[in-house]
PDB file of C-alpha atoms and ligand atoms in Angstrom:
ATOM      1  CA  MET A 108     -39.157   2.563  30.822  1.00 72.00           C
ATOM      2  CA  ASN A 109     -41.285   5.641  30.479  1.00 82.00           C
ATOM      3  CA  GLN A 110     -44.627   6.626  31.982  1.00 81.00           C
ATOM      4  CA  ASP A 111     -46.520   5.197  28.950  1.00 91.00           C
ATOM      5  CA  TRP A 112     -44.886   1.827  29.460  1.00 94.00           C
ATOM      6  CA  HIS A 113     -45.925   1.833  33.090  1.00 95.00           C
ATOM      7  CA  ALA A 114     -49.466   2.993  32.285  1.00 96.00           C
ATOM      8  CA  GLN A 115     -49.892   0.233  29.719  1.00 97.00           C
ATOM      9  CA  ALA A 116     -48.561  -2.330  32.203  1.00 97.00           C
ATOM     10  CA  ARG A 117     -51.089  -1.018  34.747  1.00 97.00           C
ATOM     11  CA  ASP A 118     -53.927  -1.383  32.257  1.00 98.00           C
ATOM     12  CA  ARG A 119     -52.916  -5.027  31.690  1.00 98.00           C
ATOM     13  CA  MET A 120     -52.729  -5.564  35.463  1.00 98.00           C
ATOM     14  CA  VAL A 121     -56.291  -4.214  35.850  1.00 98.00           C
ATOM     15  CA  ASP A 122     -57.568  -6.551  33.064  1.00 98.00           C
ATOM     16  CA  ASP A 123     -55.933  -9.406  34.904  1.00 98.00           C
ATOM     17  CA  LEU A 124     -57.527  -8.381  38.255  1.00 98.00           C
ATOM     18  CA  ARG A 125     -60.941  -8.258  36.595  1.00 98.00           C
ATOM     19  CA  ARG A 126     -60.390 -11.759  35.143  1.00 98.00           C
ATOM     20  CA  LYS A 127     -59.449 -12.951  38.619  1.00 98.00           C
ATOM     21  CA  GLY A 128     -62.782 -11.740  40.033  1.00 98.00           C
ATOM     22  CA  ILE A 129     -62.275  -8.157  41.225  1.00 98.00           C
ATOM     23  CA  TRP A 130     -65.585  -6.551  40.198  1.00 98.00           C
ATOM     24  CA  ASP A 131     -65.680  -3.148  41.903  1.00 98.00           C
ATOM     25  CA  ASP A 132     -64.931  -0.538  39.214  1.00 98.00           C
ATOM     26  CA  ARG A 133     -63.833   2.016  41.789  1.00 98.00           C
ATOM     27  CA  VAL A 134     -61.261  -0.366  43.172  1.00 98.00           C
ATOM     28  CA  LEU A 135     -60.083  -1.228  39.652  1.00 98.00           C
ATOM     29  CA  GLU A 136     -59.739   2.514  38.835  1.00 98.00           C
ATOM     30  CA  ALA A 137     -57.706   3.058  42.035  1.00 98.00           C
ATOM     31  CA  MET A 138     -55.436   0.193  41.003  1.00 98.00           C
ATOM     32  CA  ARG A 139     -55.134   1.743  37.526  1.00 98.00           C
ATOM     33  CA  THR A 140     -54.106   5.081  39.020  1.00 98.00           C
ATOM     34  CA  VAL A 141     -51.618   4.402  41.821  1.00 98.00           C
ATOM     35  CA  PRO A 142     -48.077   4.057  40.328  1.00 98.00           C
ATOM     36  CA  ARG A 143     -46.949   0.792  42.054  1.00 98.00           C
ATOM     37  CA  HIS A 144     -43.538   1.017  40.330  1.00 97.00           C
ATOM     38  CA  GLN A 145     -42.740   4.063  42.493  1.00 98.00           C
ATOM     39  CA  PHE A 146     -43.281   2.061  45.703  1.00 98.00           C
ATOM     40  CA  VAL A 147     -40.980  -0.896  44.934  1.00 98.00           C
ATOM     41  CA  LEU A 148     -37.211  -1.158  45.001  1.00 97.00           C
ATOM     42  CA  PRO A 149     -35.492   0.111  41.809  1.00 96.00           C
ATOM     43  CA  ASP A 150     -34.308  -3.371  40.776  1.00 95.00           C
ATOM     44  CA  THR A 151     -37.874  -4.777  40.849  1.00 96.00           C
ATOM     45  CA  GLN A 152     -39.574  -1.899  38.975  1.00 95.00           C
ATOM     46  CA  ARG A 153     -39.836  -3.951  35.796  1.00 94.00           C
ATOM     47  CA  SER A 154     -42.018  -6.448  37.683  1.00 96.00           C
ATOM     48  CA  ALA A 155     -44.127  -3.838  39.439  1.00 97.00           C
ATOM     49  CA  TYR A 156     -47.281  -4.695  37.481  1.00 98.00           C
ATOM     50  CA  THR A 157     -47.055  -8.473  37.530  1.00 97.00           C
ATOM     51  CA  ASP A 158     -49.509  -9.945  40.016  1.00 97.00           C
ATOM     52  CA  SER A 159     -47.040 -10.926  42.668  1.00 97.00           C
ATOM     53  CA  ALA A 160     -45.683  -9.765  46.016  1.00 97.00           C
ATOM     54  CA  LEU A 161     -42.216  -8.194  45.813  1.00 97.00           C
ATOM     55  CA  PRO A 162     -39.522  -7.930  48.485  1.00 96.00           C
ATOM     56  CA  LEU A 163     -38.897  -4.486  50.024  1.00 97.00           C
ATOM     57  CA  PHE A 164     -36.423  -4.346  52.903  1.00 93.00           C
ATOM     58  CA  ALA A 165     -36.397  -5.006  56.657  1.00 93.00           C
ATOM     59  CA  GLY A 166     -38.307  -8.252  55.985  1.00 90.00           C
ATOM     60  CA  ALA A 167     -41.300  -6.457  54.487  1.00 94.00           C
ATOM     61  CA  THR A 168     -42.939  -7.224  51.167  1.00 96.00           C
ATOM     62  CA  ILE A 169     -45.309  -5.181  49.029  1.00 97.00           C
ATOM     63  CA  SER A 170     -48.457  -7.289  48.772  1.00 97.00           C
ATOM     64  CA  GLN A 171     -49.646  -8.914  45.566  1.00 98.00           C
ATOM     65  CA  PRO A 172     -51.934  -6.530  43.614  1.00 98.00           C
ATOM     66  CA  TYR A 173     -54.784  -9.076  43.603  1.00 98.00           C
ATOM     67  CA  ILE A 174     -54.710  -9.247  47.411  1.00 98.00           C
ATOM     68  CA  VAL A 175     -54.574  -5.442  47.764  1.00 98.00           C
ATOM     69  CA  ALA A 176     -57.593  -5.192  45.445  1.00 98.00           C
ATOM     70  CA  LEU A 177     -59.454  -8.004  47.254  1.00 98.00           C
ATOM     71  CA  MET A 178     -58.867  -6.419  50.697  1.00 98.00           C
ATOM     72  CA  THR A 179     -59.824  -2.953  49.506  1.00 98.00           C
ATOM     73  CA  GLN A 180     -62.974  -4.255  47.752  1.00 98.00           C
ATOM     74  CA  ALA A 181     -64.053  -6.126  50.867  1.00 98.00           C
ATOM     75  CA  LEU A 182     -64.004  -2.900  52.926  1.00 98.00           C
ATOM     76  CA  ARG A 183     -66.742  -1.419  50.642  1.00 98.00           C
ATOM     77  CA  LEU A 184     -65.454   2.158  50.933  1.00 98.00           C
ATOM     78  CA  ASP A 185     -67.629   4.993  49.566  1.00 97.00           C
ATOM     79  CA  GLY A 186     -65.189   7.881  49.922  1.00 97.00           C
ATOM     80  CA  SER A 187     -66.281   9.172  53.313  1.00 98.00           C
ATOM     81  CA  GLU A 188     -64.400   6.795  55.582  1.00 98.00           C
ATOM     82  CA  HIS A 189     -61.675   7.126  58.156  1.00 98.00           C
ATOM     83  CA  VAL A 190     -59.459   4.068  57.657  1.00 98.00           C
ATOM     84  CA  LEU A 191     -56.601   2.494  59.634  1.00 98.00           C
ATOM     85  CA  GLU A 192     -53.965   0.353  57.922  1.00 98.00           C
ATOM     86  CA  VAL A 193     -51.687  -1.755  60.117  1.00 98.00           C
ATOM     87  CA  GLY A 194     -48.387  -2.494  58.289  1.00 98.00           C
ATOM     88  CA  THR A 195     -47.468   0.435  56.031  1.00 98.00           C
ATOM     89  CA  GLY A 196     -44.619  -1.340  54.218  1.00 98.00           C
ATOM     90  CA  SER A 197     -44.051   0.605  51.028  1.00 98.00           C
ATOM     91  CA  GLY A 198     -47.143   2.828  51.419  1.00 98.00           C
ATOM     92  CA  TYR A 199     -48.766   1.350  48.306  1.00 98.00           C
ATOM     93  CA  GLY A 200     -51.772  -0.254  50.030  1.00 98.00           C
ATOM     94  CA  ALA A 201     -52.416   2.975  51.971  1.00 98.00           C
ATOM     95  CA  SER A 202     -52.310   4.946  48.727  1.00 98.00           C
ATOM     96  CA  VAL A 203     -54.880   2.650  47.094  1.00 98.00           C
ATOM     97  CA  LEU A 204     -57.106   2.967  50.203  1.00 98.00           C
ATOM     98  CA  ALA A 205     -56.711   6.741  50.068  1.00 98.00           C
ATOM     99  CA  ARG A 206     -58.254   6.866  46.552  1.00 98.00           C
ATOM    100  CA  LEU A 207     -61.458   5.401  48.041  1.00 98.00           C
ATOM    101  CA  ALA A 208     -61.637   6.885  51.540  1.00 98.00           C
ATOM    102  CA  ALA A 209     -61.502  10.355  53.123  1.00 98.00           C
ATOM    103  CA  LYS A 210     -58.545   9.788  55.422  1.00 98.00           C
ATOM    104  CA  VAL A 211     -56.093   6.953  56.025  1.00 98.00           C
ATOM    105  CA  VAL A 212     -53.873   6.471  59.063  1.00 98.00           C
ATOM    106  CA  THR A 213     -51.195   3.833  58.532  1.00 98.00           C
ATOM    107  CA  ILE A 214     -48.858   2.487  61.175  1.00 98.00           C
ATOM    108  CA  GLU A 215     -45.517   0.715  60.766  1.00 98.00           C
ATOM    109  CA  THR A 216     -42.873  -0.517  63.216  1.00 98.00           C
ATOM    110  CA  VAL A 217     -39.810  -0.080  60.930  1.00 97.00           C
ATOM    111  CA  PRO A 218     -38.502   3.509  60.824  1.00 98.00           C
ATOM    112  CA  GLU A 219     -36.871   3.137  57.349  1.00 98.00           C
ATOM    113  CA  LEU A 220     -40.196   1.992  55.896  1.00 98.00           C
ATOM    114  CA  VAL A 221     -42.010   4.921  57.511  1.00 98.00           C
ATOM    115  CA  GLU A 222     -39.550   7.245  55.770  1.00 98.00           C
ATOM    116  CA  TRP A 223     -39.907   5.372  52.445  1.00 98.00           C
ATOM    117  CA  ALA A 224     -43.708   5.519  52.639  1.00 98.00           C
ATOM    118  CA  LYS A 225     -43.903   9.164  53.724  1.00 98.00           C
ATOM    119  CA  LYS A 226     -42.174  10.222  50.482  1.00 98.00           C
ATOM    120  CA  ARG A 227     -44.722   8.377  48.373  1.00 98.00           C
ATOM    121  CA  VAL A 228     -48.183   8.575  49.933  1.00 98.00           C
ATOM    122  CA  PRO A 229     -50.725  11.327  49.156  1.00 98.00           C
ATOM    123  CA  ASP A 230     -51.559  14.093  51.675  1.00 98.00           C
ATOM    124  CA  SER A 231     -54.676  12.319  52.986  1.00 98.00           C
ATOM    125  CA  VAL A 232     -52.446   9.542  54.399  1.00 98.00           C
ATOM    126  CA  GLN A 233     -50.827   9.936  57.806  1.00 98.00           C
ATOM    127  CA  VAL A 234     -47.890   7.607  58.390  1.00 98.00           C
ATOM    128  CA  ILE A 235     -47.204   6.733  62.023  1.00 98.00           C
ATOM    129  CA  LEU A 236     -44.163   4.925  63.496  1.00 98.00           C
ATOM    130  CA  GLY A 237     -45.332   2.441  66.134  1.00 97.00           C
ATOM    131  CA  ASP A 238     -46.798  -0.928  67.072  1.00 97.00           C
ATOM    132  CA  GLY A 239     -50.122  -1.210  65.240  1.00 98.00           C
ATOM    133  CA  SER A 240     -51.001  -4.609  66.701  1.00 97.00           C
ATOM    134  CA  LEU A 241     -53.067  -2.716  69.281  1.00 95.00           C
ATOM    135  CA  GLY A 242     -54.398  -0.328  66.649  1.00 97.00           C
ATOM    136  CA  TYR A 243     -54.150   3.413  67.052  1.00 98.00           C
ATOM    137  CA  PRO A 244     -56.538   4.428  69.847  1.00 97.00           C
ATOM    138  CA  SER A 245     -55.888   8.168  69.598  1.00 96.00           C
ATOM    139  CA  ALA A 246     -57.426   8.291  66.111  1.00 97.00           C
ATOM    140  CA  ALA A 247     -60.217   5.723  66.744  1.00 97.00           C
ATOM    141  CA  PRO A 248     -62.970   4.936  65.968  1.00 97.00           C
ATOM    142  CA  PHE A 249     -62.429   3.833  62.363  1.00 98.00           C
ATOM    143  CA  ASP A 250     -64.924   2.879  59.686  1.00 98.00           C
ATOM    144  CA  ALA A 251     -62.539   0.264  58.298  1.00 98.00           C
ATOM    145  CA  ILE A 252     -59.258  -1.393  59.207  1.00 98.00           C
ATOM    146  CA  SER A 253     -56.868  -3.226  56.893  1.00 98.00           C
ATOM    147  CA  VAL A 254     -54.199  -5.404  58.518  1.00 98.00           C
ATOM    148  CA  THR A 255     -51.393  -6.376  56.148  1.00 98.00           C
ATOM    149  CA  ALA A 256     -49.427  -8.713  58.415  1.00 97.00           C
ATOM    150  CA  ALA A 257     -50.651 -12.063  59.784  1.00 97.00           C
ATOM    151  CA  ALA A 258     -52.134 -12.007  63.289  1.00 97.00           C
ATOM    152  CA  PRO A 259     -52.187 -15.118  65.512  1.00 97.00           C
ATOM    153  CA  GLU A 260     -55.914 -14.625  66.198  1.00 96.00           C
ATOM    154  CA  LEU A 261     -58.701 -12.139  65.623  1.00 92.00           C
ATOM    155  CA  PRO A 262     -57.337  -8.974  67.287  1.00 91.00           C
ATOM    156  CA  SER A 263     -60.087  -7.843  69.655  1.00 93.00           C
ATOM    157  CA  THR A 264     -58.409  -4.491  70.406  1.00 94.00           C
ATOM    158  CA  LEU A 265     -58.639  -3.626  66.719  1.00 97.00           C
ATOM    159  CA  ILE A 266     -62.283  -4.672  66.586  1.00 95.00           C
ATOM    160  CA  ASP A 267     -62.970  -2.410  69.574  1.00 95.00           C
ATOM    161  CA  GLN A 268     -61.597   0.529  67.545  1.00 97.00           C
ATOM    162  CA  LEU A 269     -64.265   0.023  64.823  1.00 96.00           C
ATOM    163  CA  ARG A 270     -67.464   1.991  64.624  1.00 95.00           C
ATOM    164  CA  LEU A 271     -70.723   0.034  64.550  1.00 93.00           C
ATOM    165  CA  GLY A 272     -71.060  -1.228  60.992  1.00 94.00           C
ATOM    166  CA  GLY A 273     -67.274  -1.083  60.640  1.00 96.00           C
ATOM    167  CA  ARG A 274     -65.228  -3.662  58.701  1.00 97.00           C
ATOM    168  CA  ILE A 275     -61.774  -5.151  59.243  1.00 98.00           C
ATOM    169  CA  VAL A 276     -59.811  -7.359  56.868  1.00 98.00           C
ATOM    170  CA  VAL A 277     -57.055  -9.339  58.514  1.00 98.00           C
ATOM    171  CA  PRO A 278     -54.967 -12.429  57.721  1.00 98.00           C
ATOM    172  CA  ILE A 279     -55.090 -14.890  60.611  1.00 98.00           C
ATOM    173  CA  GLY A 280     -52.802 -17.812  61.119  1.00 97.00           C
ATOM    174  CA  PRO A 281     -49.217 -18.996  61.772  1.00 96.00           C
ATOM    175  CA  GLN A 282     -46.100 -16.861  61.210  1.00 94.00           C
ATOM    176  CA  SER A 283     -44.965 -19.007  58.335  1.00 89.00           C
ATOM    177  CA  GLY A 284     -47.173 -20.966  55.983  1.00 91.00           C
ATOM    178  CA  ARG A 285     -50.707 -20.265  55.025  1.00 96.00           C
ATOM    179  CA  GLN A 286     -53.171 -17.976  56.719  1.00 98.00           C
ATOM    180  CA  GLN A 287     -56.867 -17.172  56.200  1.00 98.00           C
ATOM    181  CA  LEU A 288     -57.771 -13.725  55.069  1.00 98.00           C
ATOM    182  CA  ARG A 289     -60.943 -12.836  56.983  1.00 98.00           C
ATOM    183  CA  LEU A 290     -63.456 -10.018  56.735  1.00 98.00           C
ATOM    184  CA  VAL A 291     -65.166  -9.180  60.007  1.00 97.00           C
ATOM    185  CA  THR A 292     -68.144  -6.798  60.137  1.00 96.00           C
ATOM    186  CA  VAL A 293     -69.351  -5.370  63.451  1.00 93.00           C
ATOM    187  CA  SER A 294     -73.137  -5.104  63.528  1.00 86.00           C
ATOM    188  CA  ASP A 295     -75.705  -4.892  66.295  1.00 75.00           C
ATOM    189  CA  ASN A 296     -78.879  -6.675  67.167  1.00 67.00           C
ATOM    190  CA  GLU A 297     -81.122  -6.734  70.256  1.00 66.00           C
ATOM    191  CA  SER A 298     -78.557  -8.538  72.359  1.00 67.00           C
ATOM    192  CA  GLY A 299     -75.715  -6.144  71.580  1.00 67.00           C
ATOM    193  CA  SER A 300     -72.955  -6.054  69.041  1.00 71.00           C
ATOM    194  CA  ARG A 301     -71.944  -9.136  67.079  1.00 82.00           C
ATOM    195  CA  HIS A 302     -69.380 -10.034  64.479  1.00 87.00           C
ATOM    196  CA  GLU A 303     -70.021 -11.490  61.081  1.00 93.00           C
ATOM    197  CA  VAL A 304     -66.964 -13.335  59.767  1.00 95.00           C
ATOM    198  CA  VAL A 305     -66.334 -14.209  56.094  1.00 96.00           C
ATOM    199  CA  ASP A 306     -63.283 -16.074  54.741  1.00 97.00           C
ATOM    200  CA  LEU A 307     -61.913 -14.326  51.643  1.00 98.00           C
ATOM    201  CA  ALA A 308     -58.836 -16.287  50.614  1.00 97.00           C
ATOM    202  CA  THR A 309     -55.854 -18.334  51.699  1.00 97.00           C
ATOM    203  CA  VAL A 310     -52.839 -16.050  51.870  1.00 97.00           C
ATOM    204  CA  ARG A 311     -49.208 -15.724  52.949  1.00 96.00           C
ATOM    205  CA  PHE A 312     -48.346 -12.545  54.799  1.00 96.00           C
ATOM    206  CA  VAL A 313     -45.329 -11.652  56.933  1.00 95.00           C
ATOM    207  CA  PRO A 314     -46.098 -12.026  60.645  1.00 96.00           C
ATOM    208  CA  LEU A 315     -47.635  -9.206  62.693  1.00 97.00           C
ATOM    209  CA  THR A 316     -45.167  -8.398  65.441  1.00 97.00           C
ATOM    210  CA  GLY A 317     -45.811  -6.402  68.609  1.00 96.00           C
ATOM    211  CA  ARG A 318     -47.945  -6.842  71.708  1.00 94.00           C
ATOM    212  CA  ALA A 319     -50.902  -8.540  70.013  1.00 92.00           C
ATOM    213  CA  GLY A 320     -48.726 -10.122  67.340  1.00 95.00           C
ATOM    214  CA  HIS A 321     -46.689 -13.299  66.983  1.00 95.00           C
ATOM    215  CA  VAL A 322     -43.376 -12.063  68.446  1.00 82.00           C
TER     216      VAL A 322
HETATM  217  N1  SAH B1390     -49.253  -2.743  53.076  1.00 78.87           N
HETATM  218  C1  SAH B1390     -47.870  -2.886  52.663  1.00 78.87           C
HETATM  219  C2  SAH B1390     -47.313  -4.275  52.797  1.00 78.87           C
HETATM  220  C3  SAH B1390     -46.948  -4.541  54.147  1.00 78.87           C
HETATM  221  S1  SAH B1390     -45.879  -5.920  54.537  1.00 78.87           S
HETATM  222  C4  SAH B1390     -47.666  -2.342  51.274  1.00 78.87           C
HETATM  223  O1  SAH B1390     -48.627  -1.968  50.646  1.00 78.87           O
HETATM  224  O2  SAH B1390     -46.483  -2.242  50.840  1.00 78.87           O
HETATM  225  C5  SAH B1390     -46.243  -5.988  56.247  1.00 78.87           C
HETATM  226  C6  SAH B1390     -45.712  -4.835  57.086  1.00 78.87           C
HETATM  227  O3  SAH B1390     -46.242  -4.923  58.388  1.00 78.87           O
HETATM  228  C7  SAH B1390     -44.176  -4.834  57.225  1.00 78.87           C
HETATM  229  O4  SAH B1390     -43.680  -3.611  56.732  1.00 78.87           O
HETATM  230  C8  SAH B1390     -43.957  -4.961  58.714  1.00 78.87           C
HETATM  231  O5  SAH B1390     -42.849  -4.249  59.200  1.00 78.87           O
HETATM  232  C9  SAH B1390     -45.264  -4.394  59.278  1.00 78.87           C
HETATM  233  N2  SAH B1390     -45.638  -4.790  60.649  1.00 78.87           N
HETATM  234  C10 SAH B1390     -45.513  -6.007  61.214  1.00 78.87           C
HETATM  235  N3  SAH B1390     -45.984  -5.970  62.497  1.00 78.87           N
HETATM  236  C11 SAH B1390     -46.413  -4.716  62.699  1.00 78.87           C
HETATM  237  C12 SAH B1390     -46.977  -4.012  63.790  1.00 78.87           C
HETATM  238  N4  SAH B1390     -47.206  -4.648  64.987  1.00 78.87           N
HETATM  239  N5  SAH B1390     -47.328  -2.732  63.674  1.00 78.87           N
HETATM  240  C13 SAH B1390     -47.118  -2.064  62.512  1.00 78.87           C
HETATM  241  N6  SAH B1390     -46.554  -2.627  61.401  1.00 78.87           N
HETATM  242  C14 SAH B1390     -46.205  -3.948  61.523  1.00 78.87           C
END
């Protein structure tokens, strides 16, 4: 399978994402550009551009392209942002975010995945080993946060690390079974800051571990 084969498969993936309702051309271009086949295990490369999650190792999965696109689109990035991703996994999601933001910090608990991702992400992505369930206070505040593992409830420590006007996308629900992918926007009014919450989709993510996680 050569580069042309992969590029054509990516074009078909993008057509499919558009049919499924992804409308932001910048997000679609990012999805057309990032070589997902380089982030998956060698034996799943053939399936890299089908719209499904694929197993990595250490219990992690690379998220379904539609969900990566939906989460990225919901963050409404204009290229200037400082973004935190919790749950680096392969580094694919961080690389898509990096096409649309100024700087991405991504945090992962599994050392082998940190090494895997570091070899694949662009220079504007910083990969950190650690528990991201409490965010990454030393680089806060962020304009946007993407959480790619399911949290038991809306993580207030992460919301506290958002700038006013900031957005977080996070799957919320049980460790196994279905969760709700939520978009929370922090805005202010006369009585102080408030959160607007929108449900985006029903999803299945691996559990968020760590201090504010499930286990
Ligand atoms: N965004 C990834 C997919 C991540 S799968 C990609 O594009 O490939 C979810 C990841 O979250 C797993 O790698 C898991 O190890 C990680 N994770 C779970 N709990 C975490 C925590 N508390 N802090 C950081 N990473 C965590």
